[in-house]
Structures are given as structure tokens and as C-alpha cells.
Coordinates of C-alpha atoms in Angstrom, one line a residue:
X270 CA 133.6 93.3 104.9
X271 CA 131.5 90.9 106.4
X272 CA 127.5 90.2 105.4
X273 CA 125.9 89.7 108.7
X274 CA 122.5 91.2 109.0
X275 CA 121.0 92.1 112.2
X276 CA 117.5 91.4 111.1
X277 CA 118.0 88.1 109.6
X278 CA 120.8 86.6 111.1
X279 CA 120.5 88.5 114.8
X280 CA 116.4 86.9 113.8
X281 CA 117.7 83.9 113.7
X282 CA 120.0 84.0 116.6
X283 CA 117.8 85.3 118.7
X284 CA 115.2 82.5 117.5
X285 CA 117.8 80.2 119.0
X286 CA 119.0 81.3 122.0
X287 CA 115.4 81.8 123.2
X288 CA 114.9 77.7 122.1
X289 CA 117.9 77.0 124.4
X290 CA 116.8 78.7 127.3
X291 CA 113.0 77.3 127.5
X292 CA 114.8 73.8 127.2
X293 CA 116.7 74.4 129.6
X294 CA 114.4 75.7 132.2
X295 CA 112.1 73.1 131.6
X296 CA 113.5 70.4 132.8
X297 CA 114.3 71.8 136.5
X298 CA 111.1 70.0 137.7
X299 CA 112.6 67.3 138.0
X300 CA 115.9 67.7 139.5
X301 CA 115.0 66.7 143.0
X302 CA 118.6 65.2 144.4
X303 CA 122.1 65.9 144.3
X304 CA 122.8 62.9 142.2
X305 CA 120.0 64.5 139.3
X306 CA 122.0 67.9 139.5
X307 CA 125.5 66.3 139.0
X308 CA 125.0 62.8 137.0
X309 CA 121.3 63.6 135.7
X310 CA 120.2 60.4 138.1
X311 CA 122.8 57.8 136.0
X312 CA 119.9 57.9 133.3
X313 CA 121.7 59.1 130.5
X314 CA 121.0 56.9 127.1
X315 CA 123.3 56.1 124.1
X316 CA 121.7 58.7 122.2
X317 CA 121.5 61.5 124.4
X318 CA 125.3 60.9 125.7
X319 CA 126.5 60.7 122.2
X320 CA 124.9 64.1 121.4
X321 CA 126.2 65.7 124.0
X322 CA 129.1 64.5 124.5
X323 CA 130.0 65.9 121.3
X324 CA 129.0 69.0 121.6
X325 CA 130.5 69.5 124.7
X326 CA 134.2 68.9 123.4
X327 CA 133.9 71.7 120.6
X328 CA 133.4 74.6 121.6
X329 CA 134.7 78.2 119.7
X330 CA 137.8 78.1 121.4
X331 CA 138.8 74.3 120.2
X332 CA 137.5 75.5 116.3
X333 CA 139.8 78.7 116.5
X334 CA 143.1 76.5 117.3
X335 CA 141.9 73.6 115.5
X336 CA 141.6 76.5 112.2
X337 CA 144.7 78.0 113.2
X338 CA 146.2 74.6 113.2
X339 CA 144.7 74.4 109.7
X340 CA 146.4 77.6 109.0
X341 CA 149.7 77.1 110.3
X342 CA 150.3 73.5 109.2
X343 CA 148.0 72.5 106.9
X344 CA 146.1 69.3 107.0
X345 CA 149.0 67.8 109.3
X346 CA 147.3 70.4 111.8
X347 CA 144.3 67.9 112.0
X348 CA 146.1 65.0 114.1
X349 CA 145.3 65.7 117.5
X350 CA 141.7 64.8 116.3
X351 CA 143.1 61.6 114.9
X352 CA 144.6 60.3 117.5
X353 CA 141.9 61.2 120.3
X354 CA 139.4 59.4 118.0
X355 CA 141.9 56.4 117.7
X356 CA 142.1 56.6 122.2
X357 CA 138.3 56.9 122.3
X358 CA 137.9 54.1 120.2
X359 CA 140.2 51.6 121.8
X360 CA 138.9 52.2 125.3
X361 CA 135.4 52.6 124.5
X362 CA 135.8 49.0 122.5
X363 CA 138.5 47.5 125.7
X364 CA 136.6 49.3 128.4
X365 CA 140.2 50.0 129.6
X366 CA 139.6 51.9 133.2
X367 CA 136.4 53.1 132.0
X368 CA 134.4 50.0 132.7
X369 CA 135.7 49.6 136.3
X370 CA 135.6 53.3 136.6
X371 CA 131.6 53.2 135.9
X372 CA 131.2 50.1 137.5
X373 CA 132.5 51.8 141.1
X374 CA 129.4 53.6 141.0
X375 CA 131.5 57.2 141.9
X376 CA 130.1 60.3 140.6
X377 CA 133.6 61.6 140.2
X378 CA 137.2 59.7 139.4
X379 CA 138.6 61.4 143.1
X380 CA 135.7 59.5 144.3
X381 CA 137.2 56.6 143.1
X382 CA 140.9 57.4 144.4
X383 CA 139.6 57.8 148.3
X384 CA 138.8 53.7 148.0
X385 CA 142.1 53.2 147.4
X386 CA 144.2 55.7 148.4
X387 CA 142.4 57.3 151.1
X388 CA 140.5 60.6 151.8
X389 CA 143.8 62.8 151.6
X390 CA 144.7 61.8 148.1
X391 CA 140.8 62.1 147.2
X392 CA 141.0 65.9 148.2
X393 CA 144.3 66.6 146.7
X394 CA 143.2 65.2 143.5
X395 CA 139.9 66.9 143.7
X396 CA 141.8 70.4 144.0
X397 CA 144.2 69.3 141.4
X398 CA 141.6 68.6 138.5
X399 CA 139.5 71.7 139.8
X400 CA 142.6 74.2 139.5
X401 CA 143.8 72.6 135.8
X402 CA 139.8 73.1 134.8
X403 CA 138.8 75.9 136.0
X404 CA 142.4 78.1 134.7
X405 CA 142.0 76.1 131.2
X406 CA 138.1 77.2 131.2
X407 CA 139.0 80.8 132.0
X408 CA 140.5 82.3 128.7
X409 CA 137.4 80.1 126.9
X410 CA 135.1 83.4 127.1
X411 CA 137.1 85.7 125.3
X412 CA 138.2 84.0 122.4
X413 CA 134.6 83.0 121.8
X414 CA 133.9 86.6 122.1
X415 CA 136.6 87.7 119.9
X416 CA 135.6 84.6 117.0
X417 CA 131.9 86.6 117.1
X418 CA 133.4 90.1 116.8
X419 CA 135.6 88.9 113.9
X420 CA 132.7 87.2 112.0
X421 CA 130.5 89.7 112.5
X422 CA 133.1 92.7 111.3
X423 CA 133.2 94.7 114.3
X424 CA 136.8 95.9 114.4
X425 CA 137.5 96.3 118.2
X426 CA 135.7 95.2 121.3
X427 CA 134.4 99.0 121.7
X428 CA 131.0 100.2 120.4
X429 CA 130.4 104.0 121.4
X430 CA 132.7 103.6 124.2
X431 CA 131.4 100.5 125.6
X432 CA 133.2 97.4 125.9
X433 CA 131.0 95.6 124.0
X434 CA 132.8 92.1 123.8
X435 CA 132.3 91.7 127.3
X436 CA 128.8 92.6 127.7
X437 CA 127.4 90.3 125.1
X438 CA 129.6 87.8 126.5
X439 CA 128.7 88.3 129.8
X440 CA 125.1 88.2 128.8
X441 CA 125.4 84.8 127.3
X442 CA 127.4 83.1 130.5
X443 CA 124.2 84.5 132.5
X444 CA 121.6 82.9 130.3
X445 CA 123.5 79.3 130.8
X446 CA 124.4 79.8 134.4
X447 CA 120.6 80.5 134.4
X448 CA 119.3 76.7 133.0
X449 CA 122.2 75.1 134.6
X450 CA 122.1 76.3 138.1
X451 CA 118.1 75.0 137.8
X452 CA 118.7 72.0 135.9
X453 CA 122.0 70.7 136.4
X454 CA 122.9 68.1 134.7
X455 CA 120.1 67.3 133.2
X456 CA 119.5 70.5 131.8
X457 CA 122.7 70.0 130.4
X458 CA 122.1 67.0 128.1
X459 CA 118.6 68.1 127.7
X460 CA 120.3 71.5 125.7
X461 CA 123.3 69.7 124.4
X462 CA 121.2 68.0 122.2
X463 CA 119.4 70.7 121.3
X464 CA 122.8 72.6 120.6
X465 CA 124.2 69.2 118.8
X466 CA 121.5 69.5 115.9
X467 CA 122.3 73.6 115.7
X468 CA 126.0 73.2 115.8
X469 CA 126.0 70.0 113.5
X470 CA 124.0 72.3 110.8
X471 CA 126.2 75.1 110.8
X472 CA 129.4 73.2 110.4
X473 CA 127.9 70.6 107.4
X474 CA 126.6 73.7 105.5
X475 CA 129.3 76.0 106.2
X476 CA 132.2 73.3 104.6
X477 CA 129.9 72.5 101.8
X478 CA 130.2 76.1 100.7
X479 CA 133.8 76.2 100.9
X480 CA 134.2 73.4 99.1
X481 CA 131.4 74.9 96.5
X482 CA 133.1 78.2 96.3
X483 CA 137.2 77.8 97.6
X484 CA 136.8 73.8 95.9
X485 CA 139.1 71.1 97.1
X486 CA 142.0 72.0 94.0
X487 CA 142.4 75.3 95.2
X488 CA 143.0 74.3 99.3
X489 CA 145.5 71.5 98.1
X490 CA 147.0 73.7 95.8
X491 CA 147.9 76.1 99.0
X492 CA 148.4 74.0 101.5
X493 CA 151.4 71.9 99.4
X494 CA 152.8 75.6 98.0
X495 CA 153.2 77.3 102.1
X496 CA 154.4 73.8 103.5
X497 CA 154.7 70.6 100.8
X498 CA 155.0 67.3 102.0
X499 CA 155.3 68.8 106.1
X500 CA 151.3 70.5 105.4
X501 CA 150.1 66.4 105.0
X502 CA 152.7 64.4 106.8
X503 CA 153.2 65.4 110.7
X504 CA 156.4 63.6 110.8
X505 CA 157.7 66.0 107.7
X506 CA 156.9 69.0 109.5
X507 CA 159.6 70.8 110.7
X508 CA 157.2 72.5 113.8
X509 CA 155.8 68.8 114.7
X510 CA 157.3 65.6 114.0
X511 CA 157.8 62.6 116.3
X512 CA 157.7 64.7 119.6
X513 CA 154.6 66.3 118.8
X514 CA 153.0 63.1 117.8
X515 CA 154.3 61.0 120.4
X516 CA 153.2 64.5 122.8
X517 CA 149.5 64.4 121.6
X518 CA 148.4 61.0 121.7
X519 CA 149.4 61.2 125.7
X520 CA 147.8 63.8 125.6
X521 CA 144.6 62.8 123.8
X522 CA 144.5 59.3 125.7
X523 CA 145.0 61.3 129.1
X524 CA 141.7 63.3 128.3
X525 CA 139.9 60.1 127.0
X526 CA 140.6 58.7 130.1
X527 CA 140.1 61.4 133.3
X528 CA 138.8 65.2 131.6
X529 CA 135.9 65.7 133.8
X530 CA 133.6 66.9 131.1
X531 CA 134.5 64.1 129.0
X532 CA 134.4 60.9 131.5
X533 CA 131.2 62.8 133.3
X534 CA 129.1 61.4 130.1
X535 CA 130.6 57.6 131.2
X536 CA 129.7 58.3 134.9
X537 CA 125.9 59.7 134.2
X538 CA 125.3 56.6 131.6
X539 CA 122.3 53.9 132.8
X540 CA 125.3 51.6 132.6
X541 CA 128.7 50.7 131.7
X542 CA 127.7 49.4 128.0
X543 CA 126.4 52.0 127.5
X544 CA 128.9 54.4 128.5
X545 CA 131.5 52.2 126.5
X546 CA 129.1 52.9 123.7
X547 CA 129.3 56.5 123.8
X548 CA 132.5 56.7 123.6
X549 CA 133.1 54.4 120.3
X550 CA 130.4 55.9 118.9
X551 CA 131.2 59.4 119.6
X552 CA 134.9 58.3 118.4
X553 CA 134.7 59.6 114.6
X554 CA 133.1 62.8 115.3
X555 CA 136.5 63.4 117.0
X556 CA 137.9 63.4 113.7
X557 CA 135.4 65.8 112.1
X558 CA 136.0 67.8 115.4
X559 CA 139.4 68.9 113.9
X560 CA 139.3 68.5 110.9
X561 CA 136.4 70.2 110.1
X562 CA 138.1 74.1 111.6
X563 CA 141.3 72.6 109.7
X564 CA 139.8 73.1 106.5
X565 CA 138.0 76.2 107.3
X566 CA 141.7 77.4 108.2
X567 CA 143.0 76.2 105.0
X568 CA 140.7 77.6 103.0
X569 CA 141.5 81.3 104.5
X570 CA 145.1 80.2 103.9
X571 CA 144.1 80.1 100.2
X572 CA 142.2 82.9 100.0
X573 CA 143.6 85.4 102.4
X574 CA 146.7 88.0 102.1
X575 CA 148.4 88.7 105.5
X576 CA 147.1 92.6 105.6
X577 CA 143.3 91.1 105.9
X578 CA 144.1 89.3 109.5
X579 CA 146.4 91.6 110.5
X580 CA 149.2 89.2 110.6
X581 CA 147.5 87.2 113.2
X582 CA 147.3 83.6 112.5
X583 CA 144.5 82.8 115.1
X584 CA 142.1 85.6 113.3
X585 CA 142.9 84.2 109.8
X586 CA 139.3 81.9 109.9
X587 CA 136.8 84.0 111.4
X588 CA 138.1 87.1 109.0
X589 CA 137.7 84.6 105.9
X590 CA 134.1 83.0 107.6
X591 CA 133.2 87.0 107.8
X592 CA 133.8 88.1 104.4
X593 CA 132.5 84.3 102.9
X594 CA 129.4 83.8 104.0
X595 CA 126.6 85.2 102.4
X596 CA 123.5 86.8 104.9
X597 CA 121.3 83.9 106.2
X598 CA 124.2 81.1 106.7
X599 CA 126.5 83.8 108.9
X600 CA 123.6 83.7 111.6
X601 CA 123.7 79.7 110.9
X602 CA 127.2 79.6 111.4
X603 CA 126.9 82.1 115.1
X604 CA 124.0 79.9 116.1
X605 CA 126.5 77.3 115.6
X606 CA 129.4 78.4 117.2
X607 CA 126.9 80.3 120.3
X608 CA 125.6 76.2 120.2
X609 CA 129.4 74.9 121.0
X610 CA 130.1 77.5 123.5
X611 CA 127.0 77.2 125.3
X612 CA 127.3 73.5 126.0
X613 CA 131.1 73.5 126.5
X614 CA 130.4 76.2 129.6
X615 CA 127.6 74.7 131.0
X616 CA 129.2 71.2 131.0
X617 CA 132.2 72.4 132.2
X618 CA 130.6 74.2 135.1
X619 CA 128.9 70.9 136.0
X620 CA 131.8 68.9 135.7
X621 CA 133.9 71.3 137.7
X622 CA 131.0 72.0 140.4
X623 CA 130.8 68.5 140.7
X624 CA 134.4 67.4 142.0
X625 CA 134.1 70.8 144.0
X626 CA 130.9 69.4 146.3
X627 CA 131.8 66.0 146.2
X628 CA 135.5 66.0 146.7
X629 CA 136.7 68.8 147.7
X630 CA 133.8 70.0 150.5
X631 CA 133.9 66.1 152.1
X632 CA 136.1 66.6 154.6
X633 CA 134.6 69.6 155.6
X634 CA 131.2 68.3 156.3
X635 CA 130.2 67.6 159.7
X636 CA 127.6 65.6 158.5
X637 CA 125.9 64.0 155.5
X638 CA 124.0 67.0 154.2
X639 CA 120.5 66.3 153.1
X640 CA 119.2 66.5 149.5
X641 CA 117.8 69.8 149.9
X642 CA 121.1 70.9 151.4
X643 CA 123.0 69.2 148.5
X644 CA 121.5 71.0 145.9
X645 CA 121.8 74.2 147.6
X646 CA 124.9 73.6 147.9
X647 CA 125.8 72.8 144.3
X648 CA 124.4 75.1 142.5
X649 CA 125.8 77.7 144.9
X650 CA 128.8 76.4 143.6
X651 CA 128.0 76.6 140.0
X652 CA 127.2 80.0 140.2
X653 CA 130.7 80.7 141.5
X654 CA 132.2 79.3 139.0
X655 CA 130.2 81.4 136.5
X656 CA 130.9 84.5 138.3
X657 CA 135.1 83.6 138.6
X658 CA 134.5 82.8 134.6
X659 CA 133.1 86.4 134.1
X660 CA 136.0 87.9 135.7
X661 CA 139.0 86.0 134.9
X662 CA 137.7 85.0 131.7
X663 CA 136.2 88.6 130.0
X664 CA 137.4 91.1 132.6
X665 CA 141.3 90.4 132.9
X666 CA 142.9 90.4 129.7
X667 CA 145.4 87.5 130.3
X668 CA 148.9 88.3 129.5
X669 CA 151.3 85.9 127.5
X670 CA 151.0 82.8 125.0
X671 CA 147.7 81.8 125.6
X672 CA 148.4 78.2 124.0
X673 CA 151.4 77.4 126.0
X674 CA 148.7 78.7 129.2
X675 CA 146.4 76.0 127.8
X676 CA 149.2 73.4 127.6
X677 CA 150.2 73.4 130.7
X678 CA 147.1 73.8 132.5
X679 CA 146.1 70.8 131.2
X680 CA 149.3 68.6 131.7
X681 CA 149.3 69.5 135.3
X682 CA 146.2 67.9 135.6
X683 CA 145.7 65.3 132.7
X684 CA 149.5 63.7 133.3
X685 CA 149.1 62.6 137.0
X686 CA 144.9 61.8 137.0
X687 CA 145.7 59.5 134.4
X688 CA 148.4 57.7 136.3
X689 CA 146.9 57.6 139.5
X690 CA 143.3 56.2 137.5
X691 CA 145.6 53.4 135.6
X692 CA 147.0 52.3 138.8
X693 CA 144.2 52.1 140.3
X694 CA 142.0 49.8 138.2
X695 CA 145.1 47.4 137.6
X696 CA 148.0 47.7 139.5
X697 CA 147.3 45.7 143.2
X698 CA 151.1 47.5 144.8
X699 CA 149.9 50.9 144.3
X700 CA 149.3 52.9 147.4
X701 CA 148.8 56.6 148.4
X702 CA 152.7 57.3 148.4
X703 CA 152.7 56.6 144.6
X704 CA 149.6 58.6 144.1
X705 CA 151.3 61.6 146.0
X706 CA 154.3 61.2 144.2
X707 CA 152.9 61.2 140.8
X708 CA 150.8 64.1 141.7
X709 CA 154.1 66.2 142.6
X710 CA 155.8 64.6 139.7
X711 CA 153.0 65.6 136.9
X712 CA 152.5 69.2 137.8
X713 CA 156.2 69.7 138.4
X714 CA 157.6 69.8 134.9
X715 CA 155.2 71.8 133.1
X716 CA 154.8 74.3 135.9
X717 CA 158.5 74.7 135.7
X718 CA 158.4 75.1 131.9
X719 CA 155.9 77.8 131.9
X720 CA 158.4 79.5 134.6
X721 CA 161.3 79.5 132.5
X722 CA 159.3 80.4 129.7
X723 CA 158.2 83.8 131.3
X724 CA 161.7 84.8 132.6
X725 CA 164.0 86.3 130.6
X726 CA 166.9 84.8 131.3
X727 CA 165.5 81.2 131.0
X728 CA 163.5 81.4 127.9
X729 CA 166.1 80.2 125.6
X730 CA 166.3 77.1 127.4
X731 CA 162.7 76.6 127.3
X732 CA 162.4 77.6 123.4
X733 CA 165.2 75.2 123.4
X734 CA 163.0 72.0 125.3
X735 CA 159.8 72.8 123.5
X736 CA 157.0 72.1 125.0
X737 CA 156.0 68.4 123.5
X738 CA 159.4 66.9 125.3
X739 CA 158.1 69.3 128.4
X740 CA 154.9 67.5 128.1
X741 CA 156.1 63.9 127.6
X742 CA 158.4 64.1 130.5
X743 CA 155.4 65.3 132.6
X744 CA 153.7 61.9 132.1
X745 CA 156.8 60.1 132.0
X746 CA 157.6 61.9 135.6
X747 CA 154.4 60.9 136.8
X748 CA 154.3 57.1 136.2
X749 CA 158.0 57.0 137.3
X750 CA 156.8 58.7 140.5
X751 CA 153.6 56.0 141.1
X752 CA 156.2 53.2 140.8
X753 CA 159.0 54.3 142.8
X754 CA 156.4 55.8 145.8
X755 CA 154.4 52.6 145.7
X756 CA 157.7 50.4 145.8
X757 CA 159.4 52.8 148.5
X758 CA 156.3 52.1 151.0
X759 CA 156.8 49.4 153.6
X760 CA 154.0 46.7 153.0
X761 CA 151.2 46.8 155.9
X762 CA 152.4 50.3 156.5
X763 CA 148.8 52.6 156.8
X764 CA 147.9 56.7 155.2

């Protein structure tokens, strides 16, 4: 049964959620160019970047996987976090594409592309990353609401015959399409760091507890009973091994390298030091980042029987967090996780908004639009995007494996940005028949793997690949594809 208290916790939600919002607001005042809206002016400092850059990448969806990951294979189930913090590291430290990348003076990597490559592969790439965001964004909604529903003991989304998950979901997406259609970007960092302090609260306090109360004997105890050496080694697990490392740090490096949200924080630094900085120093949280929800998982794999979660791996950690946490600390802990979500959305919306006006729209513009025009026009797009989020995301319950859906939305874009961003920076033979080729390549594979996952007839053959050598041979595909394209074109010849 869980402890949460509408008049202290929902208090001290609610004491939150209006700090947020006058933040938020406040800052619109000075948003007076496009530039302000999408890069907050290229006046972003260490601080400020680190802050939010953090609390962008975690959001509730990233702790529920990252727990179930906990649940399902034990410590081993934090390694995605160690390897991204390893990538981040290494080219925050090298300034490996991020440095030139910066230095370009783009607002967005398809930006960078059109110098290169040319307009067409600028817009192809610009629909590319906005189609893999904007489909792996969609299904962030209802998880989140489903986390709060589970923590707070509500049984089902309905509430005297309203859907109530979507409502208080919906009411939430409003109130940060609100600040962020005012204050863009800088809104954005201006309540990600607000969020950063909330979020970094909840999660300290909440893991001292369970160490308190489940203690560190106990967790190890379970974790080498359900899986032995395979629940602290990845290469003894029989459900990851070498494919799923080899798979991850791609992908992990990939992200590092070309997720909008993520590269966004390099592009709106005052400089390319100081982007490299954020990145290095953002590096360990990473680590925490999984690890964190891994032992939250592993501690409801200790203490939980399979009736209480219904058999349902995913709810295992907010079932436990519900019944756990005393009255006080569970409206900490939804602060917390209402923190991560808000700044994951509205930096999402940013990032996605941004490669939308600026990449997308180009061609289509008879002329240079003024500032006035430009903001217009980007926050009209923001406020799409919320709305297509508050449809596809609450309102259509998406059918299927939702982490195989996440997978592959993000290879499709992740595999082929990062190829076509490597080449760039350092490789003088590339051209714009490579970069379409690599594009093809990358979204190929997975695409087709998600097809012969959902077809009867095919799935064996698919359970049978498995979606880490799905995912290798996605980025394999695509640098194959740059070479051989860049090689096949006749020198001198032009588009």
C-alpha cells in the first residue's frame, strides 16, 4: 500500500511545480531572436550546461528501464551508463567532432552537413533526426504517467470513470509547453537547473534509505541468488554478453556524438572549451544516471514477490518506491521524477523544434524571415510538437514491445548521423553520395528488423538475430555505405 499523502506530499508538489513555472516564465523578457529561442544566444556557462545537461538525459522513462535493467540483470544492467560516461569522457577530453562541430558556428549538426554535402542532404538529415526523435519522445508521457500512478497506489488509470492518467499528464505537458514556448531555450536551462537541484535531492535521499533499510548485504545477497556471476559480469550473462556490449557502446558513443538534446548543450555553450567541459564534467553523472534506478530495481528484486508487480518486470520499482517510502520523502521522490520529466520534454521539444525551423523549413523559405517572424515561427512549432506529444504519447496506447520501439527509433537515426558527422570533420573524400548512402544504409536494418519482428511468420528469424547484432550491423551498414558512395562518385562530379 503506498504512503503518499495529498496534503503533505501533493503540498509539496505543488510547492514545486509552481517554482518551476515562475522560473520559467520569467526569463521570456529576454528572448528577443531566433538564436535566444533555440541556442539561448550561445551564452550558456559550464555550470549551467552541466546542470542541465544532466537533467535532461534522465527523465522517468530512462529510470524505469534503467530499474528494470536493475531488475532483470542485476548490477550488469548498469553498463549502458558505463560506457556512455566512458564516450562522454573521451570526446569531451579529445574534442573528437565536437570541437569542430562547435567551432562551425551551426545551431544544428544538419546545419553542418549542407556545408559539405549540400542543402538536399541537410534536409534529409533534418527529417531523419526529427522522425527518430519525435517517435522515441512519443511513448515518454505514458510511462511517466504510469511510474506516478504506481508510486502513488492508484491501481488503474481510471478515477470515477475518468481517465485520469491522461489528464494529469496532459496538465503537466501544458505547464512546460507554457515556459518553453515563451522562453525557449533559455527558459530551458533557466528550469533545468532549477529541476537539477530537485531531482539530485530525491534520488541522494531516496538510495540512502534503501541502503538504510534494504542495506547493501541484502541486495547482493539477491542479485548473486536470481543470476550469480551473469547479475555483475555483462559478458557472463546469458541475455547480454559481447553483442550487447559491443551493441551499447555504439550506441552510447552515437548519442554522445549527434542526439540533439544532448549535442544542443555543446552548440549553446559561450565556446568550444567550454562545451568540451560540459561534457567531461557531466561524464560521471552518467554513471550515477544508471546506476542509481539499478539499485532501486535491485532492491525491489530483494524485497518483492512476483504477485506484488503483477508479474511485470517494468512495474517491479515504482510498486517497491510506493510501499517504501514513508510520507514526506514520496512527494520528494515525485518532485524528483515530475523534475526529470519536465526537463527531458522541454529540451526535447527545443531540440526537435530546432532542426524542424532551421533545417527542415530552409528550403521552403522565400526569403530570410525576420526575427519577429523567426520566433513566431518556432514556437509555433514547439507547440506542435506538444500537441502530437499529447496525442501519440497519452491518447494512443501504442501496441507492441515498447523497448524494441525505442531501439529502433533510435538506430535509424543515431547509426547514420554519426557517420555522416565523423566523415565530415575528418574524412576530405566524403561527398553527398556517401552521406545518402549511409542514410539509406542506417535506417534499413533496424527498420527491417522491427518488420520481421511484428509478422508472424518472420519472428523467429528475428528472435533468432536479436536485436544487438540488428543494431551493430545498422552502424556497420552505414559507414560501409559512406565509403563505398564517397568512393563510387566521379571526382569533380557536382550534387
Amino acid at each position: 500500500m503506498s504512503h503518499f499523502s495529498w496534503p503533505i506530499d501533493g503540498g509539496i508538489i505543488g510547492l514545486y511545480l509552481l517554482a518551476t513555472m515562475a522560473a520559467g516564465i520569467g526569463v521570456r523578457r529576454y528572448v528577443g531572436k531566433v538564436e535566444h529561442f533555440l541556442v539561448a544566444g550561445r551564452e550558456m556557462n559550464l555550470y549551467l550546461g552541466i546542470a542541465s545537461l544532466a537533467a535532461t538525459e534522465f527523465g522517468i522513462v530512462t529510470c524505469m528501464y534503467t530499474a528494470q535493467n536493475g531488475f532483470e540483470k542485476g548490477f550488469a544492467g548498469a553498463t549502458p551508463g558505463i560506457l556512455q560516461a566512458v564516450a562522454m569522457f573521451v570526446i569531451g577530453i579529445t574534442g573528437f567532432c565536437v570541437k569542430p562541430l562547435r567551432d562551425s558556428g551551426v545551431m544544428t549538426i544538419p546545419e553542418l552537413f549542407e556545408k559539405r554535402f549540400g542543402p538536399n542532404v541537410r534536409w534529409l538529415a533534418g527529417v531523419v533526426i526529427v522522425l527518430g526523435g519525435l517517435l522515441n519522445m512519443g511513448v515518454f508521457l505514458r510511462t511517466g504517467g504510469e511510474f506516478l500512478l504506481l508510486v502513488c497506489g492508484f491501481e488503474s488509470g481510471y478515477i470515477s470513470g475518468t481517465h485520469y492518467l491522461e489528464i494529469v499528464m496532459t496538465i503537466l505537458l501544458l505547464s512546460v509547453m507554457t515556459y518553453t514556448i515563451l522562453g525557449g531555450m533559455l527558459s530551458v536551462l533557466v528550469t533545468d537547473f532549477l529541476q537539477f537541484i530537485v531531482m539530485s535531492l530525491g534520488l541522494i535521499i531516496v538510495t540512502v534509505l534503501i541502503f538504510k533499510d534494504v542495506g547493501w548485504t541484502k541486495m547482493m545477497d539477491a542479485v548473486q541468488t536470481h543470476y550469480g556471476a551473469g547479475g555483475f559480469n555483462p559478458f557472463a550473462n546469458p541475455d547480454m554478453g559481447v553483442s550487447y556490449v559491443v551493441f551499447n557502446l555504439l550506441l552510447q558513443t552515437a548519442a554522445t556524438l549527434t542526439w540533439q538534446t544532448t549535442i544542443q548543450r555543446v552548440l549553446a555553450a559561450k565556446d568550444t572549451d567550454t562545451g568540451r567541459k560540459v561534457y567531461t564534467r557531466t561524464a560521471f553523472f552518467f554513471v550515477c544516471r544508471f546506476m542509481i534506478p539499478a539499485l532501486w530495481g535491485v532492491a525491489a528484486l530483494a524485497m518483492l514477490v512476483p504477485e506484488q508487480y503483477g508479474g511485470n518486470t517494468l512495474y517491479a520499482m515504482p510498486v517497491f518506491l510506493g510501499q517504501f517510502l514513508p510520507v514526506g520523502v514520496m512527494g520528494i521522490l515525485i518532485a524528483a521524477m515530475l523534475a526529470a520529466d519536465m526537463s527531458t520534454d522541454s529540451s526535447y521539444m527545443i531540440a526537435w523544434a530546432g532542426v524542424i525551423y532551421n533545417d527542415i523549413m530552409s528550403p521552403f523559405r522565400r526569403r530570410a524571415h525576420t526575427e519577429k517572424e523567426g520566433l513566431f515561427w518556432s514556437r509555433f512549432i514547439v507547440a506542435t510538437i506538444g500537441v502530437f506529444l499529447m496525442f501519440w504519447g497519452l491518447w494512443y496506447k501504442l501496441e507492441g514491445d515498447l523497448w524494441t520501439y525505442l531501439g529502433v527509433t533510435g538506430t535509424i537515426y543515431l547509426s547514420s548521423m554519426s557517420t555522416l558527422l565523423i566523415a565530415c570533420c575528418y574524412w576530405k573524400r566524403a561527398n553527398d553520395w556517401g552521406a545518402f548512402g549511409a542514410i539509406l544504409a542506417g535506417a534499413l536494418i533496424p527498420v527491417g528488423f522491427l518488420i520481421l519482428g511484428l509478422m508472424p511468420a518472420t519472428k523467429p528469424l528475428a528472435k533468432s538475430i536479436g536485436p544487438y547484432y540488428s543494431g551493430i550491423a545498422a552502424y556497420a551498414s552505414a559507414a560501409v555505405a559512406m565509403v563505398i558512395g564517397s568512393l563510387l562518385k566521379p571526382s569533380g562530379t557536382k550534387g
